[in-house]
Amino acid sequence: MSSVNWKKIYIWFFISFILFSTIYCGVSRVNLLFHVALSLFLLSFIFSPVVRENVLSDRQYLPAMLLVALFAIYYSLSNLWADHSHLESSLTHSFYLLVLMALYRQAELAGYKKVVIAAAWLGTIALAILTLIYVDKTKIFTQRLSNAFPWAPDNVIDLGGYMALGILFSTLLVREMKTFWVLLPVPLLLLCLILTQSRGPMLALVLAGVMVYLLRPNLNLKFLLGLILLLVVVAATLYFSGFLDRFLQRIESSYQQSFIRFGIWQHAFEVSLEKPFFGWGFDKELTFINSINQPVTTTHSLYFSALLKGGFVGFTLFMAMIGFSLWQCKKHLAANHKAEIAILLFALIFYSTQGMFIISNPREYWVLFWLPLIIALSVPPKRQEQ
């Protein structure tokens, strides 16, 4: 079998993994699809000079892989000075992330980018439908879509993040597929996002959209009218369902709770200063009682978590990886790929108030952080590989 055929096989296994891992979060049988894609890719890399040349000669992408590798390996090695070492599993997960990057890039070079994005997009739509099917309808306005579809992300904030990403994927596919029909599921995704009553993903979605628009303002009257119509329909639905008051109360409550997080972040920073250079190690968690007497173990911010676990050395590597992804956005903007920039900004804003760490087996972090980061790092190729 030729290297081209092998490449198509592992790319389609990768696409299948993206689809089903978006629907079934952290399910080991779904992860088998990734391991098959990984194995076929490694075999092709070892035995096919063409595949090996495609990977090693990609000077646009190799610096990104190097920065991610430095970040992931450093934090994996931080197990050596952690209280409990999980060095082997951390290094394995770091390797998985690098293969994830390589698989996405090979898919894009082979012309499958829109298929990969469409798989993730379809996954969010399927997850939204399944969540609405499984949720207790008598508590749909109070339960925040929790305890619904059993394989959804455990945290409804992450579930809201999936819905917001699905909306952004829709905007990307409008450009890739040259049709507005892909916007039809947006009301469904927006409805589920609102029902989670999660301020973080909604705020991240709005801020990412506004920031990208300000980069290159281009008023599309049809799009503006469609957006206004959508917001009117959503507002009317919330009002006549009696959910609007509860939703506004939830937003107000979330605003008040944001001040509690400032106390958590202050404590996390103070603990970080006790071991400022190399951090506390990979497994470090907080032991903290917040201002309303709740025990807290997570930093509620990926950025403070990076500082806590890896110190200033690790935090510098983390920010170098983030900074390079933002630098690559210049190339996306030059190609008028604004949706990719919005997807990255959403992830960076979302995780400023969410998460503990991102090196793990395939879980929600892969969808909410790594996929957006990789999309941004993989700039439009100068020439299309076949």
PDB file of N, CA and C in Angstrom, residues 269-338:
ATOM      1  N   PHE A 269      -1.012  32.559  44.041  1.00  0.00           N
ATOM      2  CA  PHE A 269       0.209  33.317  43.762  1.00  0.00           C
ATOM      3  C   PHE A 269       1.139  33.310  44.973  1.00  0.00           C
ATOM      4  N   GLU A 270       0.574  33.469  46.153  1.00  0.00           N
ATOM      5  CA  GLU A 270       1.393  33.467  47.369  1.00  0.00           C
ATOM      6  C   GLU A 270       2.055  32.108  47.585  1.00  0.00           C
ATOM      7  N   VAL A 271       1.319  31.026  47.333  1.00  0.00           N
ATOM      8  CA  VAL A 271       1.898  29.687  47.452  1.00  0.00           C
ATOM      9  C   VAL A 271       2.989  29.487  46.398  1.00  0.00           C
ATOM     10  N   SER A 272       2.768  30.019  45.193  1.00  0.00           N
ATOM     11  CA  SER A 272       3.767  29.909  44.121  1.00  0.00           C
ATOM     12  C   SER A 272       5.076  30.576  44.515  1.00  0.00           C
ATOM     13  N   LEU A 273       4.994  31.677  45.233  1.00  0.00           N
ATOM     14  CA  LEU A 273       6.200  32.409  45.630  1.00  0.00           C
ATOM     15  C   LEU A 273       7.046  31.637  46.635  1.00  0.00           C
ATOM     16  N   GLU A 274       6.482  30.613  47.265  1.00  0.00           N
ATOM     17  CA  GLU A 274       7.265  29.798  48.193  1.00  0.00           C
ATOM     18  C   GLU A 274       8.281  28.941  47.443  1.00  0.00           C
ATOM     19  N   LYS A 275       7.977  28.589  46.210  1.00  0.00           N
ATOM     20  CA  LYS A 275       8.917  27.864  45.345  1.00  0.00           C
ATOM     21  C   LYS A 275       8.875  28.536  43.976  1.00  0.00           C
ATOM     22  N   PRO A 276       9.500  29.699  43.854  1.00  0.00           N
ATOM     23  CA  PRO A 276       9.252  30.560  42.689  1.00  0.00           C
ATOM     24  C   PRO A 276       9.880  30.095  41.386  1.00  0.00           C
ATOM     25  N   PHE A 277      10.996  29.403  41.427  1.00  0.00           N
ATOM     26  CA  PHE A 277      11.728  29.142  40.184  1.00  0.00           C
ATOM     27  C   PHE A 277      11.209  27.916  39.438  1.00  0.00           C
ATOM     28  N   PHE A 278      11.093  26.785  40.106  1.00  0.00           N
ATOM     29  CA  PHE A 278      10.694  25.546  39.436  1.00  0.00           C
ATOM     30  C   PHE A 278       9.324  25.037  39.880  1.00  0.00           C
ATOM     31  N   GLY A 279       8.698  25.730  40.813  1.00  0.00           N
ATOM     32  CA  GLY A 279       7.351  25.370  41.216  1.00  0.00           C
ATOM     33  C   GLY A 279       7.285  24.167  42.137  1.00  0.00           C
ATOM     34  N   TRP A 280       6.064  23.782  42.446  1.00  0.00           N
ATOM     35  CA  TRP A 280       5.818  22.697  43.389  1.00  0.00           C
ATOM     36  C   TRP A 280       5.781  21.327  42.724  1.00  0.00           C
ATOM     37  N   GLY A 281       5.711  21.278  41.432  1.00  0.00           N
ATOM     38  CA  GLY A 281       5.644  19.994  40.753  1.00  0.00           C
ATOM     39  C   GLY A 281       4.271  19.694  40.191  1.00  0.00           C
ATOM     40  N   PHE A 282       4.219  18.662  39.400  1.00  0.00           N
ATOM     41  CA  PHE A 282       3.065  18.384  38.545  1.00  0.00           C
ATOM     42  C   PHE A 282       1.772  18.149  39.319  1.00  0.00           C
ATOM     43  N   ASP A 283       1.849  17.512  40.476  1.00  0.00           N
ATOM     44  CA  ASP A 283       0.622  17.101  41.163  1.00  0.00           C
ATOM     45  C   ASP A 283       0.135  18.107  42.196  1.00  0.00           C
ATOM     46  N   LYS A 284       0.737  19.288  42.276  1.00  0.00           N
ATOM     47  CA  LYS A 284       0.403  20.248  43.324  1.00  0.00           C
ATOM     48  C   LYS A 284      -1.029  20.755  43.195  1.00  0.00           C
ATOM     49  N   GLU A 285      -1.742  20.729  44.308  1.00  0.00           N
ATOM     50  CA  GLU A 285      -3.073  21.315  44.400  1.00  0.00           C
ATOM     51  C   GLU A 285      -3.119  22.260  45.592  1.00  0.00           C
ATOM     52  N   LEU A 286      -4.115  23.116  45.606  1.00  0.00           N
ATOM     53  CA  LEU A 286      -4.276  24.035  46.724  1.00  0.00           C
ATOM     54  C   LEU A 286      -4.990  23.349  47.889  1.00  0.00           C
ATOM     55  N   THR A 287      -4.694  23.791  49.082  1.00  0.00           N
ATOM     56  CA  THR A 287      -5.461  23.420  50.273  1.00  0.00           C
ATOM     57  C   THR A 287      -5.852  24.733  50.933  1.00  0.00           C
ATOM     58  N   PHE A 288      -7.039  25.197  50.583  1.00  0.00           N
ATOM     59  CA  PHE A 288      -7.403  26.581  50.884  1.00  0.00           C
ATOM     60  C   PHE A 288      -8.888  26.652  51.207  1.00  0.00           C
ATOM     61  N   ILE A 289      -9.243  27.456  52.193  1.00  0.00           N
ATOM     62  CA  ILE A 289     -10.639  27.738  52.514  1.00  0.00           C
ATOM     63  C   ILE A 289     -10.936  29.153  52.038  1.00  0.00           C
ATOM     64  N   ASN A 290     -11.878  29.285  51.105  1.00  0.00           N
ATOM     65  CA  ASN A 290     -12.134  30.603  50.522  1.00  0.00           C
ATOM     66  C   ASN A 290     -12.979  31.468  51.456  1.00  0.00           C
ATOM     67  N   SER A 291     -13.371  32.628  50.965  1.00  0.00           N
ATOM     68  CA  SER A 291     -14.045  33.623  51.804  1.00  0.00           C
ATOM     69  C   SER A 291     -15.442  33.208  52.241  1.00  0.00           C
ATOM     70  N   ILE A 292     -16.010  32.177  51.605  1.00  0.00           N
ATOM     71  CA  ILE A 292     -17.338  31.701  52.025  1.00  0.00           C
ATOM     72  C   ILE A 292     -17.226  30.299  52.633  1.00  0.00           C
ATOM     73  N   ASN A 293     -16.012  30.010  53.154  1.00  0.00           N
ATOM     74  CA  ASN A 293     -15.746  28.776  53.908  1.00  0.00           C
ATOM     75  C   ASN A 293     -15.910  27.503  53.082  1.00  0.00           C
ATOM     76  N   GLN A 294     -15.580  27.584  51.797  1.00  0.00           N
ATOM     77  CA  GLN A 294     -15.577  26.402  50.949  1.00  0.00           C
ATOM     78  C   GLN A 294     -14.140  25.933  50.743  1.00  0.00           C
ATOM     79  N   PRO A 295     -13.880  24.625  50.851  1.00  0.00           N
ATOM     80  CA  PRO A 295     -12.528  24.126  50.568  1.00  0.00           C
ATOM     81  C   PRO A 295     -12.223  24.216  49.075  1.00  0.00           C
ATOM     82  N   VAL A 296     -11.023  24.651  48.752  1.00  0.00           N
ATOM     83  CA  VAL A 296     -10.619  24.850  47.358  1.00  0.00           C
ATOM     84  C   VAL A 296      -9.338  24.069  47.103  1.00  0.00           C
ATOM     85  N   THR A 297      -9.316  23.293  46.019  1.00  0.00           N
ATOM     86  CA  THR A 297      -8.108  22.556  45.638  1.00  0.00           C
ATOM     87  C   THR A 297      -7.542  23.007  44.298  1.00  0.00           C
ATOM     88  N   THR A 298      -8.365  23.617  43.450  1.00  0.00           N
ATOM     89  CA  THR A 298      -7.904  24.057  42.131  1.00  0.00           C
ATOM     90  C   THR A 298      -7.687  25.562  42.109  1.00  0.00           C
ATOM     91  N   THR A 299      -6.856  26.010  41.192  1.00  0.00           N
ATOM     92  CA  THR A 299      -6.557  27.443  41.078  1.00  0.00           C
ATOM     93  C   THR A 299      -7.648  28.207  40.346  1.00  0.00           C
ATOM     94  N   HIS A 300      -8.556  27.496  39.664  1.00  0.00           N
ATOM     95  CA  HIS A 300      -9.597  28.132  38.846  1.00  0.00           C
ATOM     96  C   HIS A 300      -8.978  29.067  37.805  1.00  0.00           C
ATOM     97  N   SER A 301      -7.807  28.737  37.350  1.00  0.00           N
ATOM     98  CA  SER A 301      -7.149  29.478  36.264  1.00  0.00           C
ATOM     99  C   SER A 301      -5.970  28.654  35.786  1.00  0.00           C
ATOM    100  N   LEU A 302      -5.935  28.376  34.496  1.00  0.00           N
ATOM    101  CA  LEU A 302      -4.822  27.619  33.940  1.00  0.00           C
ATOM    102  C   LEU A 302      -3.503  28.362  34.118  1.00  0.00           C
ATOM    103  N   TYR A 303      -3.545  29.681  34.068  1.00  0.00           N
ATOM    104  CA  TYR A 303      -2.331  30.485  34.145  1.00  0.00           C
ATOM    105  C   TYR A 303      -1.717  30.413  35.544  1.00  0.00           C
ATOM    106  N   PHE A 304      -2.551  30.532  36.572  1.00  0.00           N
ATOM    107  CA  PHE A 304      -2.037  30.403  37.936  1.00  0.00           C
ATOM    108  C   PHE A 304      -1.605  28.969  38.225  1.00  0.00           C
ATOM    109  N   SER A 305      -2.276  28.010  37.615  1.00  0.00           N
ATOM    110  CA  SER A 305      -1.882  26.615  37.777  1.00  0.00           C
ATOM    111  C   SER A 305      -0.503  26.363  37.176  1.00  0.00           C
ATOM    112  N   ALA A 306      -0.252  26.940  36.001  1.00  0.00           N
ATOM    113  CA  ALA A 306       1.065  26.798  35.372  1.00  0.00           C
ATOM    114  C   ALA A 306       2.156  27.383  36.261  1.00  0.00           C
ATOM    115  N   LEU A 307       1.868  28.514  36.888  1.00  0.00           N
ATOM    116  CA  LEU A 307       2.836  29.140  37.790  1.00  0.00           C
ATOM    117  C   LEU A 307       3.032  28.307  39.051  1.00  0.00           C
ATOM    118  N   LEU A 308       1.954  27.795  39.607  1.00  0.00           N
ATOM    119  CA  LEU A 308       2.022  27.008  40.837  1.00  0.00           C
ATOM    120  C   LEU A 308       2.815  25.725  40.633  1.00  0.00           C
ATOM    121  N   LYS A 309       2.547  25.014  39.566  1.00  0.00           N
ATOM    122  CA  LYS A 309       3.174  23.720  39.332  1.00  0.00           C
ATOM    123  C   LYS A 309       4.594  23.839  38.787  1.00  0.00           C
ATOM    124  N   GLY A 310       4.825  24.820  37.899  1.00  0.00           N
ATOM    125  CA  GLY A 310       6.106  24.889  37.201  1.00  0.00           C
ATOM    126  C   GLY A 310       6.978  26.062  37.548  1.00  0.00           C
ATOM    127  N   GLY A 311       6.517  26.953  38.431  1.00  0.00           N
ATOM    128  CA  GLY A 311       7.319  28.114  38.783  1.00  0.00           C
ATOM    129  C   GLY A 311       7.472  29.069  37.609  1.00  0.00           C
ATOM    130  N   PHE A 312       8.376  30.023  37.764  1.00  0.00           N
ATOM    131  CA  PHE A 312       8.581  31.012  36.707  1.00  0.00           C
ATOM    132  C   PHE A 312       9.194  30.382  35.455  1.00  0.00           C
ATOM    133  N   VAL A 313       9.987  29.322  35.632  1.00  0.00           N
ATOM    134  CA  VAL A 313      10.561  28.638  34.467  1.00  0.00           C
ATOM    135  C   VAL A 313       9.447  28.009  33.635  1.00  0.00           C
ATOM    136  N   GLY A 314       8.582  27.244  34.287  1.00  0.00           N
ATOM    137  CA  GLY A 314       7.478  26.612  33.569  1.00  0.00           C
ATOM    138  C   GLY A 314       6.501  27.624  33.010  1.00  0.00           C
ATOM    139  N   PHE A 315       6.219  28.667  33.796  1.00  0.00           N
ATOM    140  CA  PHE A 315       5.282  29.690  33.336  1.00  0.00           C
ATOM    141  C   PHE A 315       5.823  30.406  32.105  1.00  0.00           C
ATOM    142  N   THR A 316       7.138  30.617  32.064  1.00  0.00           N
ATOM    143  CA  THR A 316       7.753  31.244  30.890  1.00  0.00           C
ATOM    144  C   THR A 316       7.584  30.367  29.655  1.00  0.00           C
ATOM    145  N   LEU A 317       7.794  29.057  29.814  1.00  0.00           N
ATOM    146  CA  LEU A 317       7.600  28.139  28.687  1.00  0.00           C
ATOM    147  C   LEU A 317       6.136  28.117  28.245  1.00  0.00           C
ATOM    148  N   PHE A 318       5.235  28.142  29.214  1.00  0.00           N
ATOM    149  CA  PHE A 318       3.804  28.160  28.901  1.00  0.00           C
ATOM    150  C   PHE A 318       3.437  29.413  28.117  1.00  0.00           C
ATOM    151  N   MET A 319       3.914  30.569  28.585  1.00  0.00           N
ATOM    152  CA  MET A 319       3.585  31.822  27.913  1.00  0.00           C
ATOM    153  C   MET A 319       4.282  31.935  26.560  1.00  0.00           C
ATOM    154  N   ALA A 320       5.455  31.300  26.416  1.00  0.00           N
ATOM    155  CA  ALA A 320       6.123  31.279  25.111  1.00  0.00           C
ATOM    156  C   ALA A 320       5.275  30.518  24.098  1.00  0.00           C
ATOM    157  N   MET A 321       4.702  29.407  24.537  1.00  0.00           N
ATOM    158  CA  MET A 321       3.815  28.630  23.671  1.00  0.00           C
ATOM    159  C   MET A 321       2.578  29.445  23.293  1.00  0.00           C
ATOM    160  N   ILE A 322       1.978  30.110  24.279  1.00  0.00           N
ATOM    161  CA  ILE A 322       0.805  30.946  24.024  1.00  0.00           C
ATOM    162  C   ILE A 322       1.175  32.129  23.129  1.00  0.00           C
ATOM    163  N   GLY A 323       2.310  32.761  23.448  1.00  0.00           N
ATOM    164  CA  GLY A 323       2.742  33.924  22.672  1.00  0.00           C
ATOM    165  C   GLY A 323       2.992  33.582  21.216  1.00  0.00           C
ATOM    166  N   PHE A 324       3.580  32.412  20.968  1.00  0.00           N
ATOM    167  CA  PHE A 324       3.841  32.011  19.584  1.00  0.00           C
ATOM    168  C   PHE A 324       2.532  31.756  18.838  1.00  0.00           C
ATOM    169  N   SER A 325       1.545  31.188  19.528  1.00  0.00           N
ATOM    170  CA  SER A 325       0.247  30.968  18.872  1.00  0.00           C
ATOM    171  C   SER A 325      -0.400  32.303  18.504  1.00  0.00           C
ATOM    172  N   LEU A 326      -0.246  33.307  19.367  1.00  0.00           N
ATOM    173  CA  LEU A 326      -0.780  34.638  19.051  1.00  0.00           C
ATOM    174  C   LEU A 326       0.001  35.271  17.902  1.00  0.00           C
ATOM    175  N   TRP A 327       1.307  35.031  17.851  1.00  0.00           N
ATOM    176  CA  TRP A 327       2.127  35.541  16.749  1.00  0.00           C
ATOM    177  C   TRP A 327       1.684  34.924  15.426  1.00  0.00           C
ATOM    178  N   GLN A 328       1.349  33.641  15.451  1.00  0.00           N
ATOM    179  CA  GLN A 328       0.892  32.968  14.236  1.00  0.00           C
ATOM    180  C   GLN A 328      -0.434  33.531  13.741  1.00  0.00           C
ATOM    181  N   CYS A 329      -1.163  34.184  14.634  1.00  0.00           N
ATOM    182  CA  CYS A 329      -2.442  34.774  14.224  1.00  0.00           C
ATOM    183  C   CYS A 329      -2.251  35.858  13.168  1.00  0.00           C
ATOM    184  N   LYS A 330      -1.064  36.453  13.110  1.00  0.00           N
ATOM    185  CA  LYS A 330      -0.785  37.434  12.063  1.00  0.00           C
ATOM    186  C   LYS A 330      -0.929  36.800  10.683  1.00  0.00           C
ATOM    187  N   LYS A 331      -0.458  35.557  10.558  1.00  0.00           N
ATOM    188  CA  LYS A 331      -0.550  34.862   9.274  1.00  0.00           C
ATOM    189  C   LYS A 331      -1.993  34.460   8.973  1.00  0.00           C
ATOM    190  N   HIS A 332      -2.723  34.091  10.011  1.00  0.00           N
ATOM    191  CA  HIS A 332      -4.144  33.788   9.798  1.00  0.00           C
ATOM    192  C   HIS A 332      -4.900  35.038   9.362  1.00  0.00           C
ATOM    193  N   LEU A 333      -4.567  36.166   9.981  1.00  0.00           N
ATOM    194  CA  LEU A 333      -5.242  37.415   9.628  1.00  0.00           C
ATOM    195  C   LEU A 333      -4.916  37.817   8.197  1.00  0.00           C
ATOM    196  N   ALA A 334      -3.657  37.601   7.783  1.00  0.00           N
ATOM    197  CA  ALA A 334      -3.260  37.921   6.413  1.00  0.00           C
ATOM    198  C   ALA A 334      -4.032  37.081   5.401  1.00  0.00           C
ATOM    199  N   ALA A 335      -4.397  35.854   5.804  1.00  0.00           N
ATOM    200  CA  ALA A 335      -5.183  34.976   4.926  1.00  0.00           C
ATOM    201  C   ALA A 335      -6.681  35.152   5.143  1.00  0.00           C
ATOM    202  N   ASN A 336      -7.052  36.146   5.968  1.00  0.00           N
ATOM    203  CA  ASN A 336      -8.452  36.416   6.323  1.00  0.00           C
ATOM    204  C   ASN A 336      -9.100  35.228   7.033  1.00  0.00           C
ATOM    205  N   HIS A 337      -8.296  34.533   7.834  1.00  0.00           N
ATOM    206  CA  HIS A 337      -8.786  33.414   8.634  1.00  0.00           C
ATOM    207  C   HIS A 337      -9.103  33.915  10.042  1.00  0.00           C
ATOM    208  N   LYS A 338     -10.125  34.742  10.146  1.00  0.00           N
ATOM    209  CA  LYS A 338     -10.446  35.352  11.440  1.00  0.00           C
ATOM    210  C   LYS A 338     -11.096  34.362  12.403  1.00  0.00           C
TER     211      LYS A 338
END
